[in-house]
Tab-separated table of C-alpha atoms in Angstrom:
chain	number	residue	atom	x	y	z
A	1	MET	CA	34.383	22.005	25.052
A	2	VAL	CA	30.802	23.072	25.580
A	3	GLU	CA	28.924	20.710	27.840
A	4	SER	CA	25.457	19.492	27.057
A	5	ALA	CA	23.031	22.162	28.161
A	6	PRO	CA	19.442	20.981	27.983
A	7	VAL	CA	17.024	23.636	29.123
A	8	MET	CA	14.620	22.727	31.951
A	9	SER	CA	12.848	19.402	31.450
A	10	VAL	CA	14.825	16.503	30.043
A	11	SER	CA	11.678	14.464	29.477
A	12	TRP	CA	10.676	16.074	26.192
A	13	PRO	CA	11.200	12.824	24.231
A	14	ALA	CA	8.611	11.063	26.395
A	15	HIS	CA	6.164	13.920	25.886
A	16	VAL	CA	6.755	13.899	22.143
A	17	PHE	CA	6.202	10.137	22.116
A	18	HIS	CA	2.861	10.679	23.813
A	19	GLU	CA	1.928	13.232	21.165
A	20	LEU	CA	2.798	10.766	18.394
A	21	GLN	CA	0.584	8.153	20.043
A	22	THR	CA	-2.246	10.657	20.436
A	23	ALA	CA	-1.926	11.637	16.783
A	24	ARG	CA	-2.232	7.932	15.837
A	25	VAL	CA	1.211	7.812	14.289
A	26	VAL	CA	2.043	4.198	13.453
A	27	GLN	CA	5.070	4.224	11.164
A	28	VAL	CA	8.186	6.004	12.420
A	29	ALA	CA	11.058	6.363	9.961
A	30	TYR	CA	14.420	7.554	11.156
A	31	VAL	CA	18.126	7.773	10.544
A	32	PRO	CA	19.894	6.937	13.815
A	33	ASP	CA	20.508	10.136	15.770
A	34	ALA	CA	21.694	10.845	19.293
A	35	GLY	CA	19.256	13.736	19.751
A	36	HIS	CA	16.304	11.537	18.857
A	37	GLY	CA	17.776	8.513	20.626
A	38	ALA	CA	15.330	8.313	23.522
A	39	LEU	CA	12.310	8.878	21.255
A	40	ILE	CA	13.521	6.228	18.793
A	41	ASP	CA	13.882	3.742	21.656
A	42	LEU	CA	10.339	4.494	22.842
A	43	CYS	CA	8.955	3.961	19.332
A	44	HIS	CA	10.770	0.644	18.936
A	45	ALA	CA	9.469	-0.523	22.317
A	46	ASP	CA	5.829	0.189	21.372
A	47	THR	CA	4.309	-2.852	19.691
A	48	ALA	CA	1.645	-0.646	18.089
A	49	MET	CA	4.307	1.278	16.187
A	50	ARG	CA	6.660	0.233	13.423
A	51	ALA	CA	10.013	2.012	13.664
A	52	VAL	CA	12.119	1.694	10.524
A	53	SER	CA	15.792	2.597	10.330
A	54	LEU	CA	16.766	4.176	6.983
A	55	THR	CA	20.002	4.497	5.057
A	56	THR	CA	19.160	8.089	4.111
A	57	GLU	CA	16.412	10.493	5.077
A	58	GLU	CA	14.641	10.795	1.717
A	59	GLU	CA	13.772	7.109	2.004
A	60	GLY	CA	11.570	8.104	4.915
A	61	VAL	CA	9.760	10.808	2.948
A	62	ALA	CA	8.806	8.237	0.310
A	63	MET	CA	8.040	5.508	2.843
A	64	LEU	CA	5.675	7.686	4.846
A	65	ALA	CA	3.932	8.826	1.659
A	66	GLY	CA	3.294	5.143	0.947
A	67	ALA	CA	2.138	4.620	4.522
A	68	TRP	CA	-0.385	7.428	4.209
A	69	LEU	CA	-1.644	6.117	0.873
A	70	GLY	CA	-2.212	2.863	2.750
A	71	GLY	CA	-4.111	4.524	5.594
A	72	GLN	CA	-1.408	4.854	8.240
A	73	ARG	CA	0.108	8.003	9.654
A	74	GLY	CA	3.828	8.375	10.140
A	75	ALA	CA	6.574	10.591	11.485
A	76	LEU	CA	10.087	11.187	10.166
A	77	LEU	CA	12.819	11.683	12.760
A	78	LEU	CA	15.983	13.244	11.405
A	79	GLN	CA	18.879	15.537	12.093
A	80	SER	CA	19.208	18.888	10.342
A	81	SER	CA	22.020	17.463	8.223
A	82	GLY	CA	19.507	15.035	6.732
A	83	VAL	CA	17.071	17.713	5.614
A	84	GLY	CA	19.119	18.455	2.521
A	85	ASN	CA	18.800	14.840	1.448
A	86	CYS	CA	15.008	15.130	1.368
A	87	ILE	CA	14.438	18.080	-0.934
A	88	ASN	CA	13.580	16.388	-4.234
A	89	MET	CA	11.484	13.694	-2.555
A	90	LEU	CA	9.327	16.397	-0.939
A	91	ALA	CA	7.766	16.882	-4.386
A	92	LEU	CA	5.561	13.957	-3.365
A	93	ASN	CA	4.119	15.895	-0.464
A	94	GLN	CA	3.822	19.225	-2.221
A	95	GLU	CA	2.329	17.999	-5.496
A	96	CYS	CA	0.113	15.244	-4.078
A	97	ARG	CA	-0.730	17.093	-0.857
A	98	ILE	CA	0.380	14.119	1.206
A	99	PRO	CA	0.891	14.867	4.916
A	100	LEU	CA	4.358	14.741	6.437
A	101	LEU	CA	5.316	15.212	10.061
A	102	ALA	CA	9.082	15.679	10.368
A	103	LEU	CA	10.863	16.219	13.670
A	104	VAL	CA	14.306	17.695	13.112
A	105	THR	CA	17.019	17.849	15.756
A	106	MET	CA	19.299	20.779	15.018
A	107	ARG	CA	23.045	20.726	14.625
A	108	GLY	CA	25.423	23.488	13.678
A	109	GLU	CA	24.078	26.151	16.004
A	110	TRP	CA	24.099	26.288	19.839
A	111	GLY	CA	27.699	25.649	20.882
A	112	GLU	CA	28.517	23.455	17.869
A	113	PHE	CA	32.043	22.008	17.880
A	114	ASN	CA	32.070	20.615	14.336
A	115	PRO	CA	32.274	23.357	11.685
A	116	TRP	CA	31.082	20.976	8.978
A	117	GLN	CA	27.666	20.881	10.648
A	118	VAL	CA	27.205	24.635	10.390
A	119	PRO	CA	26.281	25.017	6.690
A	120	MET	CA	23.287	22.651	6.701
A	121	GLY	CA	22.251	23.793	10.164
A	122	ARG	CA	22.076	27.367	8.951
A	123	SER	CA	20.035	26.501	5.839
A	124	THR	CA	17.703	23.879	7.342
A	125	GLY	CA	14.647	26.084	7.872
A	126	ALA	CA	14.986	27.993	4.601
A	127	ALA	CA	15.553	24.798	2.607
A	128	LEU	CA	12.410	23.222	4.045
A	129	GLU	CA	10.312	26.323	3.451
A	130	THR	CA	11.536	26.609	-0.127
A	131	ALA	CA	10.480	22.978	-0.639
A	132	GLY	CA	6.959	23.782	0.525
A	133	VAL	CA	7.231	22.555	4.117
A	134	LEU	CA	5.661	24.544	6.972
A	135	VAL	CA	8.340	25.054	9.609
A	136	TYR	CA	7.920	25.472	13.364
A	137	ARG	CA	10.631	25.690	15.971
A	138	ALA	CA	11.045	24.832	19.637
A	139	ASP	CA	14.001	26.212	21.573
A	140	ALA	CA	12.878	25.217	25.056
A	141	ALA	CA	12.244	21.657	26.175
A	142	ASP	CA	8.754	22.458	27.433
A	143	ASP	CA	7.791	23.848	24.027
A	144	VAL	CA	8.674	20.734	22.057
A	145	ALA	CA	5.642	18.548	22.776
A	146	PRO	CA	3.021	21.305	22.292
A	147	THR	CA	4.710	22.279	19.028
A	148	VAL	CA	4.680	18.658	17.849
A	149	ARG	CA	0.996	18.427	18.784
A	150	ALA	CA	0.130	21.476	16.698
A	151	ALA	CA	2.337	20.319	13.822
A	152	ALA	CA	0.738	16.862	13.778
A	153	ALA	CA	-2.747	18.368	13.738
A	154	LEU	CA	-1.825	20.676	10.878
A	155	ALA	CA	-0.108	17.910	8.928
A	156	PHE	CA	-2.809	15.281	9.211
A	157	HIS	CA	-5.933	17.442	9.292
A	158	SER	CA	-4.842	19.833	6.575
A	159	SER	CA	-2.749	17.426	4.496
A	160	ARG	CA	0.431	19.446	4.645
A	161	ALA	CA	4.124	18.786	5.139
A	162	VAL	CA	5.143	20.195	8.502
A	163	ALA	CA	8.523	20.192	10.217
A	164	VAL	CA	9.379	20.939	13.826
A	165	LEU	CA	12.937	22.113	14.345
A	166	ILE	CA	14.138	21.168	17.823
A	167	GLY	CA	16.892	23.611	18.748
A	168	GLN	CA	20.349	22.368	19.616
A	169	ARG	CA	20.002	24.118	22.956
A	170	VAL	CA	17.218	21.639	23.774
A	171	VAL	CA	18.871	18.596	22.285
A	172	GLY	CA	22.205	19.269	23.925
A	173	THR	CA	25.475	19.994	22.214
A	174	LYS	CA	27.473	16.956	21.155
A	175	SER	CA	30.652	16.536	23.131
A	176	PHE	CA	33.719	15.361	21.228
A	177	ALA	CA	35.700	14.694	24.414
A	178	LYS	CA	36.594	11.009	24.743
B	1	MET	CA	21.123	-14.888	-25.815
B	2	THR	CA	17.520	-14.262	-26.679
B	3	ALA	CA	16.300	-10.871	-27.850
B	4	PRO	CA	15.460	-8.557	-24.934
B	5	LEU	CA	11.856	-8.628	-23.829
B	6	ASP	CA	9.227	-6.114	-24.861
B	7	ARG	CA	8.550	-3.985	-21.764
B	8	ARG	CA	4.843	-3.527	-22.434
B	9	ALA	CA	4.182	-7.221	-23.012
B	10	ALA	CA	6.232	-8.239	-19.973
B	11	THR	CA	4.466	-5.681	-17.752
B	12	ALA	CA	1.025	-6.750	-18.934
B	13	ARG	CA	1.879	-10.411	-18.319
B	14	MET	CA	3.148	-9.746	-14.801
B	15	LEU	CA	0.091	-7.682	-13.885
B	16	ARG	CA	-2.445	-10.010	-15.516
B	17	ASP	CA	-3.190	-11.867	-12.286
B	18	ARG	CA	-2.643	-9.001	-9.840
B	19	GLY	CA	-6.078	-9.362	-8.268
B	20	ASP	CA	-6.479	-6.621	-5.675
B	21	ALA	CA	-2.746	-5.925	-5.452
B	22	LEU	CA	-1.567	-2.347	-5.000
B	23	VAL	CA	0.940	-1.092	-7.567
B	24	VAL	CA	3.412	1.775	-7.227
B	25	THR	CA	5.381	2.868	-10.286
B	26	GLY	CA	8.696	4.620	-10.690
B	27	LEU	CA	8.794	7.723	-12.870
B	28	GLY	CA	9.143	7.537	-16.639
B	29	ASN	CA	8.544	4.444	-18.716
B	30	PRO	CA	7.412	2.150	-15.865
B	31	THR	CA	4.591	4.611	-15.117
B	32	TYR	CA	3.563	4.497	-18.781
B	33	ASP	CA	3.971	0.700	-18.999
B	34	VAL	CA	1.743	0.030	-15.988
B	35	ALA	CA	-0.857	2.502	-17.272
B	36	ALA	CA	-0.836	0.754	-20.655
B	37	ALA	CA	-1.482	-2.563	-18.903
B	38	GLY	CA	-4.695	-1.087	-17.485
B	39	ASP	CA	-5.288	2.084	-15.494
B	40	THR	CA	-6.948	1.534	-12.114
B	41	PRO	CA	-7.269	3.619	-8.938
B	42	LEU	CA	-5.088	1.004	-7.215
B	43	ASN	CA	-2.103	2.176	-9.271
B	44	PHE	CA	-0.126	5.028	-7.758
B	45	TYR	CA	2.063	6.589	-10.425
B	46	PHE	CA	5.219	8.501	-9.637
B	47	TRP	CA	5.906	11.325	-12.087
B	48	ALA	CA	8.994	12.549	-10.200
B	49	ALA	CA	10.566	11.951	-6.748
B	50	MET	CA	13.148	9.723	-8.412
B	51	GLY	CA	14.526	7.009	-6.159
B	52	GLY	CA	11.436	6.844	-3.953
B	53	ALA	CA	9.238	4.172	-5.528
B	54	ALA	CA	10.572	1.190	-3.587
B	55	MET	CA	10.292	2.985	-0.260
B	56	ALA	CA	6.748	4.140	-0.998
B	57	GLY	CA	6.085	0.466	-1.637
B	58	LEU	CA	7.540	-0.433	1.753
B	59	GLY	CA	5.394	2.084	3.631
B	60	LEU	CA	2.323	0.881	1.775
B	61	ALA	CA	3.158	-2.781	2.385
B	62	LEU	CA	3.589	-2.171	6.122
B	63	ALA	CA	0.285	-0.277	6.243
B	64	GLN	CA	-1.588	-2.979	4.285
B	65	PRO	CA	-0.155	-6.324	5.384
B	66	ARG	CA	-3.117	-8.243	3.934
B	67	ARG	CA	-2.610	-6.842	0.449
B	68	ARG	CA	0.144	-7.534	-2.032
B	69	VAL	CA	2.175	-4.495	-3.004
B	70	LEU	CA	4.181	-4.433	-6.224
B	71	VAL	CA	6.631	-1.710	-7.180
B	72	VAL	CA	7.331	-1.465	-10.907
B	73	THR	CA	10.237	0.802	-11.658
B	74	GLY	CA	13.222	1.333	-13.938
B	75	ASP	CA	16.888	0.598	-13.506
B	76	GLY	CA	17.904	4.259	-13.262
B	77	GLU	CA	15.249	4.929	-10.615
B	78	MET	CA	16.285	1.848	-8.638
B	79	LEU	CA	19.949	2.827	-8.810
B	80	MET	CA	19.100	6.238	-7.330
B	81	GLY	CA	17.395	4.527	-4.391
B	82	LEU	CA	19.851	1.676	-3.950
B	83	GLY	CA	19.947	2.146	-0.179
B	84	SER	CA	16.251	1.365	-0.045
B	85	LEU	CA	17.044	-2.225	-1.039
B	86	ALA	CA	19.102	-2.476	2.153
B	87	THR	CA	16.265	-0.971	4.205
B	88	ILE	CA	13.719	-3.368	2.689
B	89	GLY	CA	16.106	-6.280	3.160
B	90	ALA	CA	16.398	-5.373	6.813
B	91	GLU	CA	12.622	-5.003	7.288
B	92	GLN	CA	11.641	-8.204	5.402
B	93	PRO	CA	8.084	-7.248	4.342
B	94	LEU	CA	6.331	-10.466	3.338
B	95	ASN	CA	3.906	-8.746	0.951
B	96	LEU	CA	6.258	-6.545	-1.090
B	97	GLY	CA	7.693	-7.208	-4.523
B	98	ILE	CA	9.894	-5.002	-6.685
B	99	VAL	CA	10.140	-5.433	-10.444
B	100	VAL	CA	12.763	-3.392	-12.248
B	101	LEU	CA	12.136	-3.031	-15.967
B	102	ASP	CA	15.812	-2.914	-16.806
B	103	ASN	CA	16.686	-1.578	-20.260
B	104	GLU	CA	20.178	-0.645	-19.041
B	105	HIS	CA	19.594	2.972	-20.089
B	106	TYR	CA	18.050	6.271	-18.970
B	107	GLY	CA	15.078	6.364	-21.331
B	108	GLU	CA	13.625	9.733	-20.298
B	109	THR	CA	16.826	11.686	-20.809
B	110	GLY	CA	18.103	10.398	-24.129
B	111	MET	CA	19.058	6.754	-23.641
B	112	GLN	CA	22.338	7.268	-21.861
B	113	VAL	CA	23.773	3.974	-20.595
B	114	ALA	CA	23.072	3.122	-16.930
B	115	HIS	CA	25.320	1.191	-14.583
B	116	THR	CA	23.180	-1.906	-15.203
B	117	GLY	CA	24.535	-1.780	-18.763
B	118	ARG	CA	28.076	-1.664	-17.419
B	119	GLY	CA	28.021	-4.808	-15.340
B	120	VAL	CA	26.110	-3.819	-12.207
B	121	ASP	CA	23.797	-6.669	-11.141
B	122	LEU	CA	20.696	-5.345	-9.363
B	123	ALA	CA	19.374	-8.822	-8.546
B	124	GLY	CA	22.737	-9.665	-7.003
B	125	ILE	CA	22.490	-6.568	-4.816
B	126	ALA	CA	18.930	-7.470	-3.814
B	127	ALA	CA	20.021	-11.009	-2.948
B	128	ALA	CA	22.841	-9.648	-0.825
B	129	THR	CA	20.452	-7.440	1.136
B	130	GLY	CA	18.199	-10.369	2.013
B	131	PHE	CA	15.402	-10.481	-0.572
B	132	LYS	CA	13.789	-13.916	-0.474
B	133	LEU	CA	13.665	-14.098	-4.263
B	134	ALA	CA	16.111	-12.114	-6.378
B	135	VAL	CA	16.255	-13.005	-10.045
B	136	THR	CA	17.182	-11.610	-13.421
B	137	VAL	CA	14.564	-12.436	-16.033
B	138	ARG	CA	15.390	-12.571	-19.746
B	139	THR	CA	12.791	-14.772	-21.479
B	140	GLU	CA	9.025	-14.943	-21.800
B	141	GLY	CA	9.089	-18.280	-19.993
B	142	GLU	CA	10.899	-16.659	-17.075
B	143	VAL	CA	8.348	-13.831	-17.070
B	144	ASP	CA	5.606	-16.460	-16.777
B	145	SER	CA	7.245	-18.134	-13.799
B	146	LEU	CA	7.929	-14.761	-12.158
B	147	ALA	CA	4.286	-13.762	-12.663
B	148	ALA	CA	3.232	-16.958	-10.896
B	149	GLN	CA	5.315	-16.018	-7.847
B	150	LEU	CA	4.885	-12.240	-7.589
B	151	PHE	CA	1.545	-12.280	-5.774
B	152	THR	CA	1.827	-15.632	-4.028
B	153	VAL	CA	5.174	-16.483	-2.433
B	154	PRO	CA	6.421	-14.695	0.708
B	155	GLY	CA	8.545	-11.627	0.064
B	156	PRO	CA	10.409	-9.482	-0.170
B	157	LEU	CA	10.737	-10.335	-3.864
B	158	PHE	CA	12.959	-8.713	-6.468
B	159	ALA	CA	13.238	-9.187	-10.209
B	160	ALA	CA	15.285	-7.340	-12.797
B	161	VAL	CA	13.452	-7.912	-16.058
B	162	LYS	CA	15.774	-7.220	-18.958
B	163	VAL	CA	13.815	-5.304	-21.610
B	164	SER	CA	14.696	-3.734	-24.938
B	165	THR	CA	15.199	-0.030	-25.589
B	166	SER	CA	12.655	-0.081	-28.426
B	167	PRO	CA	10.182	2.808	-28.061
B	168	SER	CA	6.627	2.035	-26.978
B	169	PRO	CA	3.409	3.803	-27.982
B	170	THR	CA	2.551	6.805	-25.835
B	171	SER	CA	0.488	5.870	-22.776
B	172	LEU	CA	0.182	8.676	-20.265
B	173	PRO	CA	-1.919	8.122	-17.120
B	174	PRO	CA	-3.309	10.993	-15.051
B	175	ARG	CA	-0.575	13.097	-13.461
B	176	ASP	CA	-2.524	15.361	-11.108
B	177	GLY	CA	-1.152	14.462	-7.687
B	178	PRO	CA	-4.216	15.128	-5.505
B	179	TYR	CA	-6.394	13.165	-7.944
B	180	LEU	CA	-4.024	10.190	-7.952
B	181	ARG	CA	-3.689	10.025	-4.183
B	182	SER	CA	-7.368	10.594	-3.470
B	183	ARG	CA	-8.647	7.995	-5.913
B	184	PHE	CA	-6.081	5.491	-4.609
B	185	ARG	CA	-7.073	6.035	-0.978
B	186	GLU	CA	-10.782	6.003	-1.723
B	187	ALA	CA	-10.487	2.726	-3.648
B	188	LEU	CA	-8.392	1.170	-0.876
B	189	LEU	CA	-9.864	2.661	2.285
B	190	GLY	CA	-13.432	3.572	1.332
B	191	PRO	CA	-14.985	6.309	3.506
B	192	ASP	CA	-11.965	6.177	5.852
B	193	ALA	CA	-10.014	7.905	3.101
B	194	HIS	CA	-11.737	11.118	4.104
B	195	VAL	CA	-11.442	10.886	7.887
């Protein structure tokens, strides 16, 4: 069993939360995820934000498009396995040039135990790019917040769909030991 | 049983007193029906992204708590986004309503029967997820009473309006995405739309 192996700082969720605040993100849509757990908790605890738990990730793509039409910025927090669920809904962003900021925690790569996570993990970046999303990646904890900052600026200033892939090496590998 | 309702007449009746409400449509006939009732920048028409109309309505309703938001969609589109009823039920937005124009078929693809034509009760599902009002509407009188509630009583509200499969005259609103989103935001947000 590979132990969790976060690289350097473990406070990246707090730094990302600060970037979301700075970018005036109000609506945060997510499917519950261990990798995003600390960030989700921070968003729920902030009375200026509205964190919404989804049944499936494409709900968040549509919800945040509605939020933006209504004048609020949002962020979608998801795991790489959820990216595949979003593909058709991303037509909203590509055709209408509606911003999207998606933060994706990766599975199926660094030390993955579960082989069923590997296929979507391997195709996450390519699937997003094919669907018109600009894709950035952070593989060190200290790179996550600056990458989110740049992605948020690009998304909201240039009206583009932007995803940040947060490497499994940063998130930590899930342990299946009970 | 009465004859199924005419979708255009029912849509026009429900939207007659919309005031400054914001309307999101699901792809296909509901987009055409809402356009036929009167095109306005405060309509946002889906032309694809099937299954997303209700959730776009939720995001909009949360962003604009002082405005009423109405989603008008079809039964096939709602079935594809069934989980969104659970999400909306959990969030309890007071200003959101969803009207499904339910002809029990997939109109855009050749009138194949949908699950709503095989016994699946969308209003029952909405009730089970916590919608404050969840009704199936079959008569003009029921459309009138629904119309009186849609923009007034606290939500979330849900109605499956049973409509006929009879074809309607062509009514195609604009479909250029950047135009639709920019005119909607400008009408709603004024100069802030461009910040």
